[in-house]
């Protein structure tokens, strides 16, 4: 087994080689090996010279070293020479090795010391966390030298680490309280002594803590975590007499629970907390609660688990290889870091998520060795928490927020730290308020912190929100929540006005989190982010712990109180003073008494108003356990003195010394407003705001910055968390917009008044010097001078370029010489006084108001020799515009040297990418100095050159242009054309990328326009227009615009003849406008006979004018001609009160509105005028008539459902004394009742209309105001129309045809509501109209129409139809008189005829039983609300008795049901106002002493709107014969 320790990288890799070693290490190893080889060789030579040489074995092999030993002397001399040389080399290498080893040893010492210091700092930090109640998270507390072996925090008292193997007996610490058990628990303080301990151990180690409860009866003890519910902890409680104990066991990573390792200390039975496999997750604050019949008490202990030291790499200081651990966090390697993608300024809202991410290129890329990534917010190092997660690896670093709060707002910086230095990137994260729960409520407070935590109180501080857009904050509510629960409790009843509040009433040993809510007049804000957890513990108790070493590796931790002897009553507290004073409370602090005794202490605070002479105990009910107390309810403006008393179970101490007078008042006032505010340009979307600090800047929390768009007076917050410096970069502004800013200071009392507003500033990029020109070209040379040309800088720096400076130097010379001392504005310069044949190079710099920019790169060497070629020189200043996806426009300038003849045209060549092949874009030379090159490939790069042509040929090509990418810029805008409100034609172009130095250049045919007589250019901000003053066909062509100081923004527009004609037509409409009319001039007549003439325009401005003209004469506004205009609606009207014969003629309205005008005319002559005049006169008379009682509707008629003619008129404006009369033929027509004039309707019913009702009917109204008359004459056409209307009602309600047999023949009957011979009724037999004759006679009565068939024969068989015509349609009822129906009717007729005697010829029936000879229908269908009448003819001798039934029950007669019997043979039943309840079976019983018949009829009632049941074929109800009466 090799004794050489493997380096760390070989331990962790199964496959390793020398590539892990750096160059210096490999060099030292080579030197070390060379020295070893030299030493071995020299020792071998010495030993061989002392021994006699032995001959080699004859048959054996001789090694190379032996062969050299047996070689002749020259070889030995050569070897000796080489040995001396190697010895010198080894000595030199040994010196370097020793120096390197010393450096390594010093480095190891430094690293070891750094690790010790870091460990001590971590331990101290862990103690502070435990004291403050913050339980260390599971796993690691802070990053150490190795990511997986990070050491946890130390314990509170001292560190106990086991030096053996992790699997051996772990270190133990037992806290024992001296004393005997069995004492009665008279109060809670006796039951249990408080304890604290800390345990060190690795993930494989175990930890134990114990407590000794005392009391009678024996208390039951429960041990556990008070604030964290841990499912991996098993708690066992022991109680009662005998051995007692409590076991809490941690579950090891493997899942096994070791209960066998529970141990009890030798100090007596005590509950123990044992964790056999302690891990970082067991770091927490534990509590023990002992309970018996007399009370309950609890105590707490903080347990901190540390990493076992055996897990560390050993620190060796023994030569090479070195066993130093190389951490993946602390880099000792040089890295080159480049940011490929960076996070920018980010805007988010509370409650959202966001990830700040950078993509990195780290060189070299080592998997196990990486630089360190650190995240900072406002220069404060961040660590992972429940709100933030960090990631570094795989070429990126990210910081993720799961739930943003305003606490997260700030400047975030990512720093990549390595041996080579620090690479960083910063950007601001803005977090604005979430939507409030109540409209107008303020934003949530932020940065809630806990200070001065003690057993029963803690001071909570926070920062106020920015209330730029909400009402001012009037106070705050503080809420607390015990860790492990979700229950929030409000701490203060009334809002506290300052951002600081002492919370009392905490439960000792418990951990709490706090949050704050702001209040204003609108409501309460959302709660702030909760604070870090803080434990209600007194940190002073830690100083009273002492460790007593026992035998072995055990210790006992006890309080210093146990060494103070039997102190009974404690001494008074000392150093009582006010640690904090505010207007609402005073916080008192003091030092515990010395000595204090073993028993638990509590304190009582007393106050006294100065001059009162009396003391009042502040906390009379509950004692204070901490040497801190907040006193509330102090009278404002009154001084107080305070004193404190100590107490334990033995009694009260003497009072402490009295404090000096203390008055409750705000010691910190609201800050004054900041001073002057300055705003300066930063970027296109940001502004730098600076301000002078306020005069009163004590205890400032920071500043809030507000911004407002100039002229809007609407202020918005720029930051939502106070910034602590007087400079702030406001991001997210609108480019080109003007803003003003103001600042207010913030402290715990609130915010200051707003500062003075800054000057208005426009958001745009800052001014800088221009970039360098480029493309220096030789344009001509005459042997003594050179003409140079160059291209304008790509960026002017935000200001116009004022000129250029040219420097020259001769080849092989070092110094540059100034060509021009004053700047030249043109980009062509002739350099004089040159030496012919010499070589020169030039560089050019541009200048603006900021200064002179960087010079261009030196040009190529130009030789000063005269140009004499007949061909032209090169074109120059090649530029591009209108670069699109497949085309561009190339511009250039004409050569300065034209050769032997003028230039006649140009050829354009281009080359795609690196193809090396030049392609000519135009086959024929173009005379223009521009060319649009099309059909190029999108996304490809091209270079161009131009060759001038003259009569001698093609000249030399211009220098190749810079490469151009064929791709349209995102958001590319084009030139638009239009006509403005004045009718001027213009071309318009917008450029959002414009800067202060940008200039819009308009060209025609790509030549700058200089004709002020034909064009006018107006430019405002990023918008420019080219106006045509006098457009004509000479203006046709291509117009282009380019914007300087941008990345080639340009566009063009081709104005052709068709487009120009359209624009000129539109311009003419605008310059000579016509007011559009919604309606032409019209008239209407009012009810008083007034005539209104009016028209309506589409739109009228307030300055519009108008006039009315009648018969070529303007009519002014007067009492007879009232003229007015409503310009909001565009209505112009004239009202004439009296329209007479003199008003005939032409009416015209003329309107003028600015340049627009219109008119409309109306001609009223002849019949048109007469019609208007008559209508106006009629309306005037009608108006006069309606001043007294009058008829609103004149007399008219209609027909009711009962077939009665009703005369109706409506009256209005009646009074009680108004008299109404009906007249017929000027004779008063008497009616049963007078009409009710209040109803406004008067009716006159004419039943059973006939010719006797002919005449003139009048209705009159009369009172003292006047009278009115309405007339209706019944006769002629009116009478005929009434008959037709009655026919319509009767036809619709006609019953089916019925058969009635008589001695004369067969009679067909149709019952109607009313029948008159004036009705157009006809009978048909087999569709042939029946003419009245002796054989067939038609007739009727008021209730029915009939057809009498006398002496019927077989020929009379067939279908019979009764038809009644109502003027529009025919109403028909049919009956098929054939077959059995005819046979039965014929038989009955013959029977009646044979039984008839001479004495009874006039009778219709023979003396016999009661019968129904005119049958009823078997089914009747009727609509609800109508009147039903069922009629039949009966006979019998003697006269039969007739009875009606409904559903086999007697019908109760009344207004609803009525029965009539006429002439002892016609029987009818009438049902008025039929309802659904009237549906059913109706029966007619006819009976005398010889017998009788019973007929059933089914009545079906349907509602209005329902589908009318389809009528079936008419059938007679079959009679049922009744027996004769006995």
mmCIF file of N, CA and C in Angstrom, residues 722-766:
data_model
loop_
_atom_site.group_PDB
_atom_site.id
_atom_site.type_symbol
_atom_site.label_atom_id
_atom_site.label_comp_id
_atom_site.label_asym_id
_atom_site.label_seq_id
_atom_site.Cartn_x
_atom_site.Cartn_y
_atom_site.Cartn_z
ATOM 1 N N UNK A 722 -38.390 52.876 -0.391
ATOM 2 C CA UNK A 722 -37.489 54.021 -0.201
ATOM 3 C C UNK A 722 -36.063 53.694 -0.609
ATOM 4 N N UNK A 723 -35.429 54.635 -1.297
ATOM 5 C CA UNK A 723 -34.031 54.486 -1.687
ATOM 6 C C UNK A 723 -33.193 55.330 -0.744
ATOM 7 N N UNK A 724 -32.006 54.841 -0.410
ATOM 8 C CA UNK A 724 -31.221 55.486 0.618
ATOM 9 C C UNK A 724 -30.216 56.485 0.116
ATOM 10 N N UNK A 725 -30.189 56.789 -1.161
ATOM 11 C CA UNK A 725 -29.218 57.735 -1.696
ATOM 12 C C UNK A 725 -29.960 58.801 -2.465
ATOM 13 N N UNK A 726 -29.280 59.925 -2.708
ATOM 14 C CA UNK A 726 -29.944 61.069 -3.334
ATOM 15 C C UNK A 726 -29.697 61.104 -4.830
ATOM 16 N N UNK A 727 -29.752 59.971 -5.437
ATOM 17 C CA UNK A 727 -29.662 59.842 -6.894
ATOM 18 C C UNK A 727 -30.455 58.621 -7.303
ATOM 19 N N UNK A 728 -31.244 58.756 -8.331
ATOM 20 C CA UNK A 728 -32.090 57.637 -8.752
ATOM 21 C C UNK A 728 -32.291 57.717 -10.264
ATOM 22 N N UNK A 729 -32.237 56.555 -10.895
ATOM 23 C CA UNK A 729 -32.482 56.454 -12.332
ATOM 24 C C UNK A 729 -33.918 55.991 -12.528
ATOM 25 N N UNK A 730 -34.732 56.841 -13.100
ATOM 26 C CA UNK A 730 -36.148 56.537 -13.335
ATOM 27 C C UNK A 730 -36.265 55.868 -14.694
ATOM 28 N N UNK A 731 -36.724 54.629 -14.707
ATOM 29 C CA UNK A 731 -36.852 53.858 -15.944
ATOM 30 C C UNK A 731 -38.317 53.794 -16.378
ATOM 31 N N UNK A 732 -38.516 53.249 -17.572
ATOM 32 C CA UNK A 732 -39.860 53.004 -18.075
ATOM 33 C C UNK A 732 -40.581 54.244 -18.552
ATOM 34 N N UNK A 733 -39.853 55.301 -18.937
ATOM 35 C CA UNK A 733 -40.479 56.520 -19.426
ATOM 36 C C UNK A 733 -40.707 56.437 -20.927
ATOM 37 N N UNK A 734 -41.630 57.262 -21.409
ATOM 38 C CA UNK A 734 -41.973 57.253 -22.834
ATOM 39 C C UNK A 734 -40.944 58.068 -23.601
ATOM 40 N N UNK A 735 -40.321 57.498 -24.630
ATOM 41 C CA UNK A 735 -39.329 58.261 -25.402
ATOM 42 C C UNK A 735 -39.952 59.504 -26.019
ATOM 43 N N UNK A 736 -39.234 60.613 -25.909
ATOM 44 C CA UNK A 736 -39.683 61.856 -26.497
ATOM 45 C C UNK A 736 -40.676 62.633 -25.649
ATOM 46 N N UNK A 737 -41.190 62.027 -24.564
ATOM 47 C CA UNK A 737 -42.154 62.717 -23.716
ATOM 48 C C UNK A 737 -41.417 63.632 -22.739
ATOM 49 N N UNK A 738 -42.097 64.677 -22.278
ATOM 50 C CA UNK A 738 -41.509 65.615 -21.327
ATOM 51 C C UNK A 738 -42.062 65.342 -19.931
ATOM 52 N N UNK A 739 -41.164 65.336 -18.939
ATOM 53 C CA UNK A 739 -41.535 64.986 -17.573
ATOM 54 C C UNK A 739 -40.991 66.036 -16.602
ATOM 55 N N UNK A 740 -41.627 66.081 -15.435
ATOM 56 C CA UNK A 740 -41.108 66.801 -14.285
ATOM 57 C C UNK A 740 -41.091 65.839 -13.105
ATOM 58 N N UNK A 741 -40.212 66.097 -12.133
ATOM 59 C CA UNK A 741 -39.999 65.172 -11.026
ATOM 60 C C UNK A 741 -40.036 65.941 -9.706
ATOM 61 N N UNK A 742 -40.351 65.201 -8.643
ATOM 62 C CA UNK A 742 -40.312 65.732 -7.288
ATOM 63 C C UNK A 742 -39.916 64.589 -6.358
ATOM 64 N N UNK A 743 -39.456 64.939 -5.159
ATOM 65 C CA UNK A 743 -38.925 63.945 -4.221
ATOM 66 C C UNK A 743 -39.474 64.274 -2.839
ATOM 67 N N UNK A 744 -39.699 63.246 -2.042
ATOM 68 C CA UNK A 744 -40.046 63.427 -0.630
ATOM 69 C C UNK A 744 -39.237 62.448 0.197
ATOM 70 N N UNK A 745 -38.839 62.908 1.384
ATOM 71 C CA UNK A 745 -38.039 62.102 2.299
ATOM 72 C C UNK A 745 -38.942 61.286 3.212
ATOM 73 N N UNK A 746 -38.401 60.179 3.732
ATOM 74 C CA UNK A 746 -39.183 59.240 4.540
ATOM 75 C C UNK A 746 -38.380 58.870 5.777
ATOM 76 N N UNK A 747 -39.036 58.910 6.943
ATOM 77 C CA UNK A 747 -38.481 58.299 8.148
ATOM 78 C C UNK A 747 -39.605 57.594 8.896
ATOM 79 N N UNK A 748 -39.327 57.174 10.125
ATOM 80 C CA UNK A 748 -40.315 56.387 10.860
ATOM 81 C C UNK A 748 -41.570 57.187 11.168
ATOM 82 N N UNK A 749 -41.465 58.514 11.237
ATOM 83 C CA UNK A 749 -42.640 59.327 11.544
ATOM 84 C C UNK A 749 -43.548 59.450 10.335
ATOM 85 N N UNK A 750 -43.002 59.456 9.158
ATOM 86 C CA UNK A 750 -43.801 59.569 7.940
ATOM 87 C C UNK A 750 -42.981 60.178 6.828
ATOM 88 N N UNK A 751 -43.661 60.814 5.887
ATOM 89 C CA UNK A 751 -43.013 61.411 4.739
ATOM 90 C C UNK A 751 -43.010 62.925 4.879
ATOM 91 N N UNK A 752 -42.049 63.535 4.228
ATOM 92 C CA UNK A 752 -41.927 64.988 4.254
ATOM 93 C C UNK A 752 -42.863 65.604 3.222
ATOM 94 N N UNK A 753 -42.865 66.918 3.180
ATOM 95 C CA UNK A 753 -43.550 67.614 2.104
ATOM 96 C C UNK A 753 -42.817 67.348 0.793
ATOM 97 N N UNK A 754 -43.535 67.516 -0.295
ATOM 98 C CA UNK A 754 -42.897 67.323 -1.593
ATOM 99 C C UNK A 754 -41.870 68.415 -1.834
ATOM 100 N N UNK A 755 -40.790 68.032 -2.487
ATOM 101 C CA UNK A 755 -39.773 69.008 -2.849
ATOM 102 C C UNK A 755 -40.283 69.894 -3.975
ATOM 103 N N UNK A 756 -39.507 70.890 -4.307
ATOM 104 C CA UNK A 756 -39.824 71.677 -5.488
ATOM 105 C C UNK A 756 -39.699 70.806 -6.734
ATOM 106 N N UNK A 757 -40.517 71.118 -7.701
ATOM 107 C CA UNK A 757 -40.502 70.321 -8.928
ATOM 108 C C UNK A 757 -39.265 70.654 -9.753
ATOM 109 N N UNK A 758 -38.779 69.643 -10.447
ATOM 110 C CA UNK A 758 -37.625 69.841 -11.310
ATOM 111 C C UNK A 758 -38.030 70.594 -12.572
ATOM 112 N N UNK A 759 -37.054 71.008 -13.325
ATOM 113 C CA UNK A 759 -37.337 71.585 -14.629
ATOM 114 C C UNK A 759 -37.842 70.499 -15.570
ATOM 115 N N UNK A 760 -38.574 70.921 -16.576
ATOM 116 C CA UNK A 760 -39.096 69.971 -17.558
ATOM 117 C C UNK A 760 -37.926 69.392 -18.352
ATOM 118 N N UNK A 761 -37.940 68.081 -18.511
ATOM 119 C CA UNK A 761 -36.893 67.412 -19.269
ATOM 120 C C UNK A 761 -37.529 66.460 -20.259
ATOM 121 N N UNK A 762 -36.956 66.404 -21.436
ATOM 122 C CA UNK A 762 -37.430 65.503 -22.489
ATOM 123 C C UNK A 762 -36.632 64.214 -22.426
ATOM 124 N N UNK A 763 -37.311 63.104 -22.497
ATOM 125 C CA UNK A 763 -36.660 61.796 -22.385
ATOM 126 C C UNK A 763 -36.002 61.464 -23.718
ATOM 127 N N UNK A 764 -34.675 61.459 -23.716
ATOM 128 C CA UNK A 764 -33.917 61.120 -24.916
ATOM 129 C C UNK A 764 -32.498 60.780 -24.504
ATOM 130 N N UNK A 765 -31.777 60.184 -25.449
ATOM 131 C CA UNK A 765 -30.424 59.738 -25.148
ATOM 132 C C UNK A 765 -29.517 60.935 -24.890
ATOM 133 N N UNK A 766 -28.438 60.781 -24.109
ATOM 134 C CA UNK A 766 -27.543 61.902 -23.821
ATOM 135 C C UNK A 766 -26.686 62.267 -25.028
#
